Coordinates of C-alpha atoms in Angstrom, one line a residue:
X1 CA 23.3 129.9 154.6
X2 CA 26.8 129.4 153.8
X3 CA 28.1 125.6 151.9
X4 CA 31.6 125.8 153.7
X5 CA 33.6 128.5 154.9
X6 CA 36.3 128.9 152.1
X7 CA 39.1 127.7 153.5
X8 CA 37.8 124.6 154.6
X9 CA 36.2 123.5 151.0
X10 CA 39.5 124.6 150.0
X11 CA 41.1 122.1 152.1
X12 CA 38.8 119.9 150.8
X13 CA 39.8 120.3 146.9
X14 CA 42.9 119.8 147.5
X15 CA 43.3 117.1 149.1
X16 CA 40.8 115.4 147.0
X17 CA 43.4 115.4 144.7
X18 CA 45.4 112.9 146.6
X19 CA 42.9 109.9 145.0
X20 CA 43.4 110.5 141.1
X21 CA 47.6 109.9 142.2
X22 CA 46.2 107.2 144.6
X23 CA 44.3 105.3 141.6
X24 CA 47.4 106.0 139.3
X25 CA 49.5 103.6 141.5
X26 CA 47.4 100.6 141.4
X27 CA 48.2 97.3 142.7
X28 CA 50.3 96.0 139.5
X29 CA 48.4 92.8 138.8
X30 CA 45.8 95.4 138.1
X31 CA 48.2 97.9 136.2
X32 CA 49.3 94.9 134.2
X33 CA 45.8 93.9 133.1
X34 CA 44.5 97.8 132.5
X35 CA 47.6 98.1 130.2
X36 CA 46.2 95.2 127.8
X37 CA 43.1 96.8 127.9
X38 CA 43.8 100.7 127.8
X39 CA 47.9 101.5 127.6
X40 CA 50.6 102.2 130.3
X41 CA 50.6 105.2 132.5
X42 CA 52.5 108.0 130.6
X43 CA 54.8 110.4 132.3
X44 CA 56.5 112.8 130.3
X45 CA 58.2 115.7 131.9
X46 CA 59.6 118.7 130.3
X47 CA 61.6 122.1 130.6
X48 CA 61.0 125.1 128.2
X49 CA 63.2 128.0 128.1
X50 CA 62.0 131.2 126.4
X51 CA 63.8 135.3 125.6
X52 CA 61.2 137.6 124.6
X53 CA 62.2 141.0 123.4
X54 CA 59.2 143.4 123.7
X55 CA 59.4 147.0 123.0
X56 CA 55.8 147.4 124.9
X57 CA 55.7 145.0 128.2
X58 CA 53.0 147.1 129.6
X59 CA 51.1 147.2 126.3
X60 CA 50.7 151.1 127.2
X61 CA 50.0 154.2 125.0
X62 CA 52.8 155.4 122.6
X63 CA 53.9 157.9 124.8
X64 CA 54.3 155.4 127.9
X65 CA 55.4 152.7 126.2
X66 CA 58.9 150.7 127.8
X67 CA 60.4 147.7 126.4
X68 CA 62.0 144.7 128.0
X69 CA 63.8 141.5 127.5
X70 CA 61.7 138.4 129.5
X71 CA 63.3 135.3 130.2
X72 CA 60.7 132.7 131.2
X73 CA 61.7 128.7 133.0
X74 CA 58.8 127.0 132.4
X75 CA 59.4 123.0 134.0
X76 CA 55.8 121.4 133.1
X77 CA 54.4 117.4 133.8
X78 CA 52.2 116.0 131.3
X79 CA 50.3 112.4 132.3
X80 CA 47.6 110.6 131.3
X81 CA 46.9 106.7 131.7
X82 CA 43.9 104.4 132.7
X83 CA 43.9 101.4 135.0
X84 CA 40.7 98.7 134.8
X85 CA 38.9 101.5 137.2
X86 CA 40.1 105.0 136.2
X87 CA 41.2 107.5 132.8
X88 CA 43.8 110.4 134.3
X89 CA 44.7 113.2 132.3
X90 CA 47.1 116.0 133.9
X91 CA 48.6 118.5 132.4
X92 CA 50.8 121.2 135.0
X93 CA 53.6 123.7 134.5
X94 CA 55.4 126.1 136.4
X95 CA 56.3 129.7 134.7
X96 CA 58.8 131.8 136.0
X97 CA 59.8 135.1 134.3
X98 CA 62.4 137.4 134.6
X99 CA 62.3 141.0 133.7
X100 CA 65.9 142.6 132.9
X101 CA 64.4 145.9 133.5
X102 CA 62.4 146.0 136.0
X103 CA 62.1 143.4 138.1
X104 CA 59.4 144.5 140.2
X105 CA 57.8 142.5 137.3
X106 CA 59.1 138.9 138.3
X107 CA 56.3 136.5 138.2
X108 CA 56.4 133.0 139.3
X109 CA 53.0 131.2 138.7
X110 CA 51.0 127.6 138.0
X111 CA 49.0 126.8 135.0
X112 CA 47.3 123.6 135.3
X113 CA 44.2 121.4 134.0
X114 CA 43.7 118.3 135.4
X115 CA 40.5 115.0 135.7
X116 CA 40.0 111.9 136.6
X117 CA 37.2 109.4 136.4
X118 CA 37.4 106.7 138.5
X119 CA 35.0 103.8 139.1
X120 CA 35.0 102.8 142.3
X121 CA 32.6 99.8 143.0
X122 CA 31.4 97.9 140.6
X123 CA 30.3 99.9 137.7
X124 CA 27.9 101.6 139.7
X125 CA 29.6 104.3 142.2
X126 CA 32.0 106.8 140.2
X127 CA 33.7 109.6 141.3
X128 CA 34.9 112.6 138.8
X129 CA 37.8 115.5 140.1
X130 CA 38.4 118.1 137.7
X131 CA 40.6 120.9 138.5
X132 CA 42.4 124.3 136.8
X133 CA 43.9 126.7 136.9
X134 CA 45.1 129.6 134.5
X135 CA 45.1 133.4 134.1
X136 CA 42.5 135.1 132.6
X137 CA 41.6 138.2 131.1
X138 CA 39.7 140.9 133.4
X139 CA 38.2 142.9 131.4
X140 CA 37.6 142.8 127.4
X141 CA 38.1 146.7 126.9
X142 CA 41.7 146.6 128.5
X143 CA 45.0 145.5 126.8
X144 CA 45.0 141.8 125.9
X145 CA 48.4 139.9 126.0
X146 CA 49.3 138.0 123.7
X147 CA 51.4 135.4 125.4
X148 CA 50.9 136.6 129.4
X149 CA 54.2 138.3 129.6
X150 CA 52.6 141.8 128.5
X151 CA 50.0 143.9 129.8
X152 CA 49.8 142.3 132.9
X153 CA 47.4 144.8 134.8
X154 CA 44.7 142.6 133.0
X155 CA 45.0 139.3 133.9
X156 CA 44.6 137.7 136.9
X157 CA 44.9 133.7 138.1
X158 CA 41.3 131.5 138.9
X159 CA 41.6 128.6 140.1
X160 CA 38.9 125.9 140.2
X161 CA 38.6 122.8 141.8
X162 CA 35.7 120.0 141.5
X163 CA 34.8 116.6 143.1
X164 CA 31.5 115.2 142.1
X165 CA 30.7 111.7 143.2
X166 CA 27.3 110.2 141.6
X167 CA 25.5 106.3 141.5
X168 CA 24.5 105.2 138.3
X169 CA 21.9 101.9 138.2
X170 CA 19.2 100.9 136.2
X171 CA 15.6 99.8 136.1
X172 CA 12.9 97.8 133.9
X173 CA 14.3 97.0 130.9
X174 CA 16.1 100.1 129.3
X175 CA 15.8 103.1 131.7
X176 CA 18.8 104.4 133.6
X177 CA 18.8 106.9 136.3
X178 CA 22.3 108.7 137.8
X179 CA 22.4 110.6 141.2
X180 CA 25.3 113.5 141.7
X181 CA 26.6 115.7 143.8
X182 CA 29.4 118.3 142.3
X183 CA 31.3 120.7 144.8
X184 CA 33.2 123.3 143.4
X185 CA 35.6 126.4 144.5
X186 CA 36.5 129.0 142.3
X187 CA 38.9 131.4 143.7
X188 CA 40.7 134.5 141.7
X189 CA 43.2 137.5 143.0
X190 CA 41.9 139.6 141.0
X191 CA 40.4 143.0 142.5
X192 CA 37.0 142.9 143.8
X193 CA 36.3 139.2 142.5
X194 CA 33.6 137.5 144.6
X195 CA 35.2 133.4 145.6
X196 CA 32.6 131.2 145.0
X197 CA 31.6 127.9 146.5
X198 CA 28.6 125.7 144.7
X199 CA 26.7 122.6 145.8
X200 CA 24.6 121.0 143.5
X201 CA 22.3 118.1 143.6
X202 CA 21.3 116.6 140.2
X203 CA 19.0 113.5 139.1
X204 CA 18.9 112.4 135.5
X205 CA 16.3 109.2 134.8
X206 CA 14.9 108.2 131.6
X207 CA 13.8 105.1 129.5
X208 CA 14.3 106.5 125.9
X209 CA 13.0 103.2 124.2
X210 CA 9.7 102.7 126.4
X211 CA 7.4 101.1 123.8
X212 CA 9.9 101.3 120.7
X213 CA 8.7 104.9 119.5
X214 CA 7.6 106.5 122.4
X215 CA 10.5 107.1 125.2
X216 CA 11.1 109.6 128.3
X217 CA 13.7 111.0 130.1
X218 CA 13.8 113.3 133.6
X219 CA 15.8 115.9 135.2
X220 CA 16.2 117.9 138.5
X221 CA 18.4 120.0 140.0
X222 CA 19.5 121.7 142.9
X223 CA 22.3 124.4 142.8
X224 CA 23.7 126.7 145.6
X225 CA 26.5 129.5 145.1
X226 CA 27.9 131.0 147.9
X227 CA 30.1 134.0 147.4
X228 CA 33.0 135.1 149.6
X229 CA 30.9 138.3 150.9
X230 CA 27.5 138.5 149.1
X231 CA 23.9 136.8 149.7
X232 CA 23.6 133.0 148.1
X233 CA 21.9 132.2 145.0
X234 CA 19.7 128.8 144.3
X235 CA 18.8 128.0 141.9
X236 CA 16.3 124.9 140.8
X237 CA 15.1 123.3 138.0
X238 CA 12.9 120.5 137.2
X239 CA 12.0 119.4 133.4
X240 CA 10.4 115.6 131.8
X241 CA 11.0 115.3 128.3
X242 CA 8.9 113.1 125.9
X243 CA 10.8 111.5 123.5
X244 CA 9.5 110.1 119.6
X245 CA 11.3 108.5 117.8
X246 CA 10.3 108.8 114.0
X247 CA 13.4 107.1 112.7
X248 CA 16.5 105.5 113.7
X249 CA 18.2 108.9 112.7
X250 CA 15.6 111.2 113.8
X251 CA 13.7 112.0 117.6
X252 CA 11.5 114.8 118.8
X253 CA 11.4 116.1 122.2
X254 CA 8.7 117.3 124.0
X255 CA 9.7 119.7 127.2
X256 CA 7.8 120.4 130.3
X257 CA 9.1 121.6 133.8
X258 CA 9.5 124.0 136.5
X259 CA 12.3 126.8 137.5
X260 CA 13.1 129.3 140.6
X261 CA 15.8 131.3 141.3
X262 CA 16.6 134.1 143.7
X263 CA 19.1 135.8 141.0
X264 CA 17.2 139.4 141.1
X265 CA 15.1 138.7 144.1
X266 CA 15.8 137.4 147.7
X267 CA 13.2 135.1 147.5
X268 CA 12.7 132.3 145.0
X269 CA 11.1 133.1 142.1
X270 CA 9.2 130.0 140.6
X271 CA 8.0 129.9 136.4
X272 CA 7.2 127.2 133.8
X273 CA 9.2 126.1 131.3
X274 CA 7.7 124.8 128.0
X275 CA 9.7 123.9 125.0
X276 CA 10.2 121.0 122.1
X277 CA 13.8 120.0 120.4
X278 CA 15.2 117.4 118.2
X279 CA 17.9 115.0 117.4
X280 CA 18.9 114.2 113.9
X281 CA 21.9 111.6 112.9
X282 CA 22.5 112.3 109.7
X283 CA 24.9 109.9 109.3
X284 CA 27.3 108.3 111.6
X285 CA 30.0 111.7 111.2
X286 CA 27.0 114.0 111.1
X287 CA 25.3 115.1 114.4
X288 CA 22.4 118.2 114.9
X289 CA 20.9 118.6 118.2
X290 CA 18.5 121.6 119.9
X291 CA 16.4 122.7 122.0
X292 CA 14.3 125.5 122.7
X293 CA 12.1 126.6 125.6
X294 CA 10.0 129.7 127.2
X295 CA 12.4 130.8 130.4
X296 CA 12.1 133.1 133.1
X297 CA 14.6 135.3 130.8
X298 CA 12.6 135.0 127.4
X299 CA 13.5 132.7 124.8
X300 CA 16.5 130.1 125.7
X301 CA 18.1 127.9 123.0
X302 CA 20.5 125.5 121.9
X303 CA 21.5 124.4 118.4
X304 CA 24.7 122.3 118.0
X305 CA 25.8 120.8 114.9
X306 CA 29.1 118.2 114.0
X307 CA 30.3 117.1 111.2
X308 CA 33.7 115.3 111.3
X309 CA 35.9 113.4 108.8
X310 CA 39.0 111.5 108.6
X311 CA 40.9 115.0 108.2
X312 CA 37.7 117.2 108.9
X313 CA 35.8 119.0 112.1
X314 CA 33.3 121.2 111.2
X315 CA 31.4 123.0 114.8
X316 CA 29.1 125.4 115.3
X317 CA 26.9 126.1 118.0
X318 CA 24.0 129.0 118.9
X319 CA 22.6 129.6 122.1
X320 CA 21.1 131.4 124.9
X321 CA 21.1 130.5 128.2
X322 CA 22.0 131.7 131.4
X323 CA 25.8 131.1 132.2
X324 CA 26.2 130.9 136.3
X325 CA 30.3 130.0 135.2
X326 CA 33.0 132.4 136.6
X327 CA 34.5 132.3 133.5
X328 CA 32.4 133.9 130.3
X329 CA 33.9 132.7 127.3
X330 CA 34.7 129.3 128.8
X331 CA 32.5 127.3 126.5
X332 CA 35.0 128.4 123.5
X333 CA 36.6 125.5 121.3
X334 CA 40.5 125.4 121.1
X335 CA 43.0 124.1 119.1
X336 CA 43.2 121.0 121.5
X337 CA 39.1 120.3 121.3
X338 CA 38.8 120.5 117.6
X339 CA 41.5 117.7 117.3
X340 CA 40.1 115.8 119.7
X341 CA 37.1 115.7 117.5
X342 CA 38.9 115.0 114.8
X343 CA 40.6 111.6 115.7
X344 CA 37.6 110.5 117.4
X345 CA 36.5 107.5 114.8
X346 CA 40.8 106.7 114.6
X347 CA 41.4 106.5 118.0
X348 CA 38.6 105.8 120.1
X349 CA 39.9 105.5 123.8
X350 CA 39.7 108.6 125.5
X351 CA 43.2 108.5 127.2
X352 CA 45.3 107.3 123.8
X353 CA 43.7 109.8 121.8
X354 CA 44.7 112.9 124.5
X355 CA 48.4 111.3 124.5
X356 CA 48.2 110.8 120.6
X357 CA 46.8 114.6 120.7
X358 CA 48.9 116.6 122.6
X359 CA 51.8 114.7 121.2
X360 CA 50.7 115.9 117.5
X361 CA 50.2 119.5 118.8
X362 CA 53.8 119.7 119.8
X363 CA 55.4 117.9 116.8
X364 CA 53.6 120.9 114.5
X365 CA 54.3 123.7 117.6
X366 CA 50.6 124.3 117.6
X367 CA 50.2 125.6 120.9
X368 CA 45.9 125.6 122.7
X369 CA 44.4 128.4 121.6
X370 CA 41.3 129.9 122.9
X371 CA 39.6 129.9 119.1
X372 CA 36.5 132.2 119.5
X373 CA 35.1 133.8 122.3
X374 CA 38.0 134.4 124.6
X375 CA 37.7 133.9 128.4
X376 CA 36.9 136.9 130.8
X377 CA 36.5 137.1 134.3
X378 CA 32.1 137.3 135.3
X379 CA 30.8 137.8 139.4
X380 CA 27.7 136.2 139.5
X381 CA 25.0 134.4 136.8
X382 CA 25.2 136.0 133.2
X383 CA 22.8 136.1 130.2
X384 CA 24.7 134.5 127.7
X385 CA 24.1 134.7 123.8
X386 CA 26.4 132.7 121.7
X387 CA 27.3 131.9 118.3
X388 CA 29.9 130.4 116.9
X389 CA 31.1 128.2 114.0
X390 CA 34.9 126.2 113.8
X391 CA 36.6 124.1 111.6
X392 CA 39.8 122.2 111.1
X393 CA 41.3 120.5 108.0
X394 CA 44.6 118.1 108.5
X395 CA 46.4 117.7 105.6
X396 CA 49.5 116.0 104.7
X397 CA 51.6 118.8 105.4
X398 CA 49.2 121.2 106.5
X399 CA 46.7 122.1 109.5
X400 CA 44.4 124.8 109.4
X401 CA 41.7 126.1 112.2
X402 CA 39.5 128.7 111.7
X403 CA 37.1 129.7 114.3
X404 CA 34.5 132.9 113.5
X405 CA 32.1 133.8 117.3
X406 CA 29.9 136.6 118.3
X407 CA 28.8 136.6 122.3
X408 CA 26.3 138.9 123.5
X409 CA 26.7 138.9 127.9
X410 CA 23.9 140.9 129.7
X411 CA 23.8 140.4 133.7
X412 CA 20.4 138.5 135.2
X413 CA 21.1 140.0 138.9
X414 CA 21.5 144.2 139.7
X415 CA 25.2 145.7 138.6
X416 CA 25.8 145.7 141.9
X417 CA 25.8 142.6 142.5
X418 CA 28.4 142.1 139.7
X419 CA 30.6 144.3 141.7
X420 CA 34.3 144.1 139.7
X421 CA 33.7 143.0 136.7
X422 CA 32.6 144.7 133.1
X423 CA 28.8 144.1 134.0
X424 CA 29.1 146.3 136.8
X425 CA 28.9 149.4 134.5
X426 CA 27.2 148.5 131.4
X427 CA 24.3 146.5 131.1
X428 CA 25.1 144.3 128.1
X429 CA 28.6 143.8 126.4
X430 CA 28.9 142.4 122.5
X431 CA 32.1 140.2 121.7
X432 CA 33.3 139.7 118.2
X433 CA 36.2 137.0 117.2
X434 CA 38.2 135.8 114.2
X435 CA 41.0 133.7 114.7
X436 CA 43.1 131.7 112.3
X437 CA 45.8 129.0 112.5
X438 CA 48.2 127.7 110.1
X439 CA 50.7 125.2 110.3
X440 CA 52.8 124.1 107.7
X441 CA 55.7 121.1 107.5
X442 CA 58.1 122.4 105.9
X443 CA 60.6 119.0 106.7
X444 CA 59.4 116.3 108.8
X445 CA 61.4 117.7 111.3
X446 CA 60.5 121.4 110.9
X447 CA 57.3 123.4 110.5
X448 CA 55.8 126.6 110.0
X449 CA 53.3 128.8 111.5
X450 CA 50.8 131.9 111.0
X451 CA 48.3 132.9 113.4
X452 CA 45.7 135.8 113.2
X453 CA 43.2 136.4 115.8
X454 CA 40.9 139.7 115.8
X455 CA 38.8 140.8 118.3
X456 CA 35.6 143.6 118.8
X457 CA 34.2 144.2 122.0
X458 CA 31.5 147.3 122.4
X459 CA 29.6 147.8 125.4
X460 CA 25.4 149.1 125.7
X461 CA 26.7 152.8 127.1
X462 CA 24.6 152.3 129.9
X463 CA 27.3 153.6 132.7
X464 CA 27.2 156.5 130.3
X465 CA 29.4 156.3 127.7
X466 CA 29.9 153.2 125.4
X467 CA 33.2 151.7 125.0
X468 CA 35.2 149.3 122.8
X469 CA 38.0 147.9 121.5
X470 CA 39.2 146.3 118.9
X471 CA 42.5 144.2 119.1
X472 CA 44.3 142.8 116.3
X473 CA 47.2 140.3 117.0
X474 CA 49.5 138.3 114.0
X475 CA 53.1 135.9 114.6
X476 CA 55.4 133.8 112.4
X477 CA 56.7 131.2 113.7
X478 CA 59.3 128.4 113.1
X479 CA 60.0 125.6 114.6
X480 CA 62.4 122.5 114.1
X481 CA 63.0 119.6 115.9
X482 CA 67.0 118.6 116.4
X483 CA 66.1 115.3 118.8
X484 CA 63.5 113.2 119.8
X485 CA 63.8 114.9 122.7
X486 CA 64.5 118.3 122.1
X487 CA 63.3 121.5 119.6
X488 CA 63.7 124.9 119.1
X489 CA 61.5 127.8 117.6
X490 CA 61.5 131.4 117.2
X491 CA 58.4 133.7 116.3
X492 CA 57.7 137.5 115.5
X493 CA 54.3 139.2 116.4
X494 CA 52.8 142.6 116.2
X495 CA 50.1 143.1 118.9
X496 CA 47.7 145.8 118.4
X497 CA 44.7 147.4 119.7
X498 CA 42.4 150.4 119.5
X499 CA 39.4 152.4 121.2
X500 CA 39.6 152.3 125.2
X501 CA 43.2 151.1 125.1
X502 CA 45.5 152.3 122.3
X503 CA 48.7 150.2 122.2
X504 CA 50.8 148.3 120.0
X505 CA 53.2 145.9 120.7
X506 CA 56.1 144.0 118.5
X507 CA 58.1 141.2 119.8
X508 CA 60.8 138.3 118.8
X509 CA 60.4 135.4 120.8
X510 CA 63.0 132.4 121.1
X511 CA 62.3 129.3 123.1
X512 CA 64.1 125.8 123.5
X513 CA 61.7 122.6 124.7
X514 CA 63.5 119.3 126.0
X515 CA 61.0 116.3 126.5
X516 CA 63.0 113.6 129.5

């Protein structure tokens, strides 16, 4: 049974969107009081204006190889603000490119990432919208661009949009229970990419503090996935955890629960789940958490650990789980997230530190980089096996990110059924990163910058024959500022990879930014 027909969930999304603008333009006796509170709405508008000189546009073969001069208009919005009731953060641009020589290559398209949380009665009602969207890479054994000018047989647009309205309230003396409902629509032109609309019901209760030591906490859920022209998928899960708490810095969790799915089946398929984890607070900077439990797939796990100073991040993260996202890869840290982490104990409103954030990013020309595991495009639920470690030091003149990730992706439902993507021919696909950023200020007005990112990706062989790739890519790049408005940079890169596509690419790129 069908959620919604597509193009009336899409309807939907969209105009959902109308409320985050709505709650943006408050009554101003209510603007006036949020600004004490949080800090003005901030719209900053901008226009960037780019040449690129490629001698390989289509990132082909040495033999097929053709080069090109780009010239991309990119007009972009940036806001963010909070009122007494809502945080808004929206981020959109426009990029139009031109191709001198072939113009059958013109591209006009919308990168976007968008949310707001607004509270809309009394503490207790809330309603989050989230929305994207950006271009992707198909499939990891075909050329990978390095700025989304090149090689564009690869990539393709997804666009999601979510609304999820919950109720939060609590009960006795401590426990807390929250109610939610998330819709979301995931659409993509690429080839053979199944739309997706999911409904999911989800109840989290708990009283962590019970008799001191001894706490508990519940959860359920209810998920359906409708794709544009294959059978639905539900999924359900049902878990209690029993909390001790053997310090202050230290609790152990005790899991029990319940699971179905129809991923391999058309009928639900029910198991147990049994499993134990632990939270330790090392200190108020240092933060491990994980779990792990017996699954319908095996073992499942998740082990996340943080520790963050005045000018240091330090992430790393191993799992396994099942990933029902259209997006594998989407869990990767960036340039943006790492920060974020960084100036959590410095600035500790959400909406100040994004503004203070982004703000920093473009003073140093740091621009936010998928560190790790990089995004492809996944049809249906994926077994997803994950490790990854990042760090970022911010020095006086210096900021350095380093990011090192290995991602195993095997499919849970028949290749068939992931009809389109990489899955659909091999049974499991291994992904390898290495990426490096370094920014130096050279003035306080001009930096410097070296990136390095390296990439593996092999596949079982089961269609066959195994295939990979490996992809190396490296730029210089300066940048200066000559007003408060206005910069200017220019970069050099080499783009090369190897295995199921042979190509090499070398470009200059020149770009001028004006902030209004």
């Amino acid at each position: 049974m069908k959620l919604f027909k597509l193009s009336t969930l899409g309807t939907a999304c969209r105009m959902a969107w109308c409320l985050p603008l709505l709650a943006l333009v408050a009554p101003e006796v209510q603007a006036q009081q949020a600004q004490a509170e949080r800090g003005p709405l901030r719209i900053t508008p901008s226009v960037r204006v780019s040449e690129t000189l490629t001698d390989n546009v289509t990132l082909a073969s040495k033999d097929a190889r053709q080069s090109d001069w780009i010239t991309t208009i990119t007009p972009s919005l940036a806001l963010t603000g909070s009122t007494a009731h809502s945080q808004n953060s929206l981020q959109v641009s426009l990029n139009s490119s031109l191709y001198k020589d072939d113009t059958s290559r013109n591209t006009n398209y919308l990168t976007m990432q968008a949310l707001s949380k607004l509270d809309a009665f009394d503490r207790k009602l809330f309603l989050d919208l989230q929305g994207s969207i950006s271009r992707e890479v198909v499939s990891a054994f075909g050329p990978r661009s390095a700025d989304g000018l090149t090689g564009q047989a690869n990539q393709a647009s997804v666009q999601s949009f979510s609304a999820s309205p919950y109720y939060r309230m609590r009960f006795a003396e401590g426990g807390n229970a929250e109610l939610r409902y998330t819709l979301t629509q995931t659409h993509s032109d690429a080839a053979n990419y199944q739309n997706t609309n999911a409904g999911t019901w989800a109840l989290n209760a708990g009283d962590p503090y019970l008799t001191g030591r001894l706490g508990w906490s519940a959860s359920a859920s209810d998920s359906t996935t409708a794709y544009s022209n294959r059978r639905d998928v539900h999924v359900r899960l049902a878990r209690l955890y029993g909390l001790l708490h053997l310090s202050p810095e230290l609790t152990l969790r005790l899991i029990g629960g319940v699971e179905g799915n129809n991923y391999s089946t058309t009928d639900l398929d029910s198991r147990t789940i049994y499993g134990a984890g632990f939270e330790w607070k090392l200190s108020p900077r240092t933060r491990i958490d994980g779990n792990w439990e017996d699954r319908f797939f095996g073992a499942g796990y998740n082990l996340n650990a943080e520790h963050r100073m005045s000018r240091v991040v330090f992430r790393s993260t191993l799992s396994r789980d099942v990933s029902s996202s259209n997006q594998n890869g989407t869990a990767a840290v960036t340039m943006y997230d790492l920060l974020m982490t960084m100036f959590a104990s410095t600035i500790t409103d959400y909406t100040a530190r994004d503004a203070y954030v982004r703000q920093y990013m473009q003073s140093r020309n740091l621009t936010d980089t998928v560190l790790g595991t990089q995004q492809v495009l996944s049809n249906g639920a994926t077994l997803l096996q994950r490790a990854q470690v990042s760090m970022a030091i911010e020095g006086v003149r210096n900021t350095f990110a380093v990011t090192a990730s290995r991602a195993s992706r095997r499919s849970v439902t028949d290749q068939t059924y992931s009809l389109g993507t990489d899955l659909s021919s091999n049974t499991q696909v291994d992904d390898t990163t290495g990426s490096a950023i370094l920014s130096h200020q050279l003035t306080p007005l001009t930096s410097a910058n070296v990136d390095l990112t390296m990439t593996r990706s092999v596949s079982d062989g089961s269609s066959g024959q195994a295939v990979s790739l490996r992809t190396r890519r490296v730029s210089l790049g300066l940048n200066t500022r000559l007003t408060k408005q206005t910069s200017v940079s220019c970069s050099v890169r080499n783009n090369k990879g190897s295995g199921n596509s042979e190509y090499s690419e070398n470009a200059v790129v020149g770009s001028v930014s004006v902030q209004f």
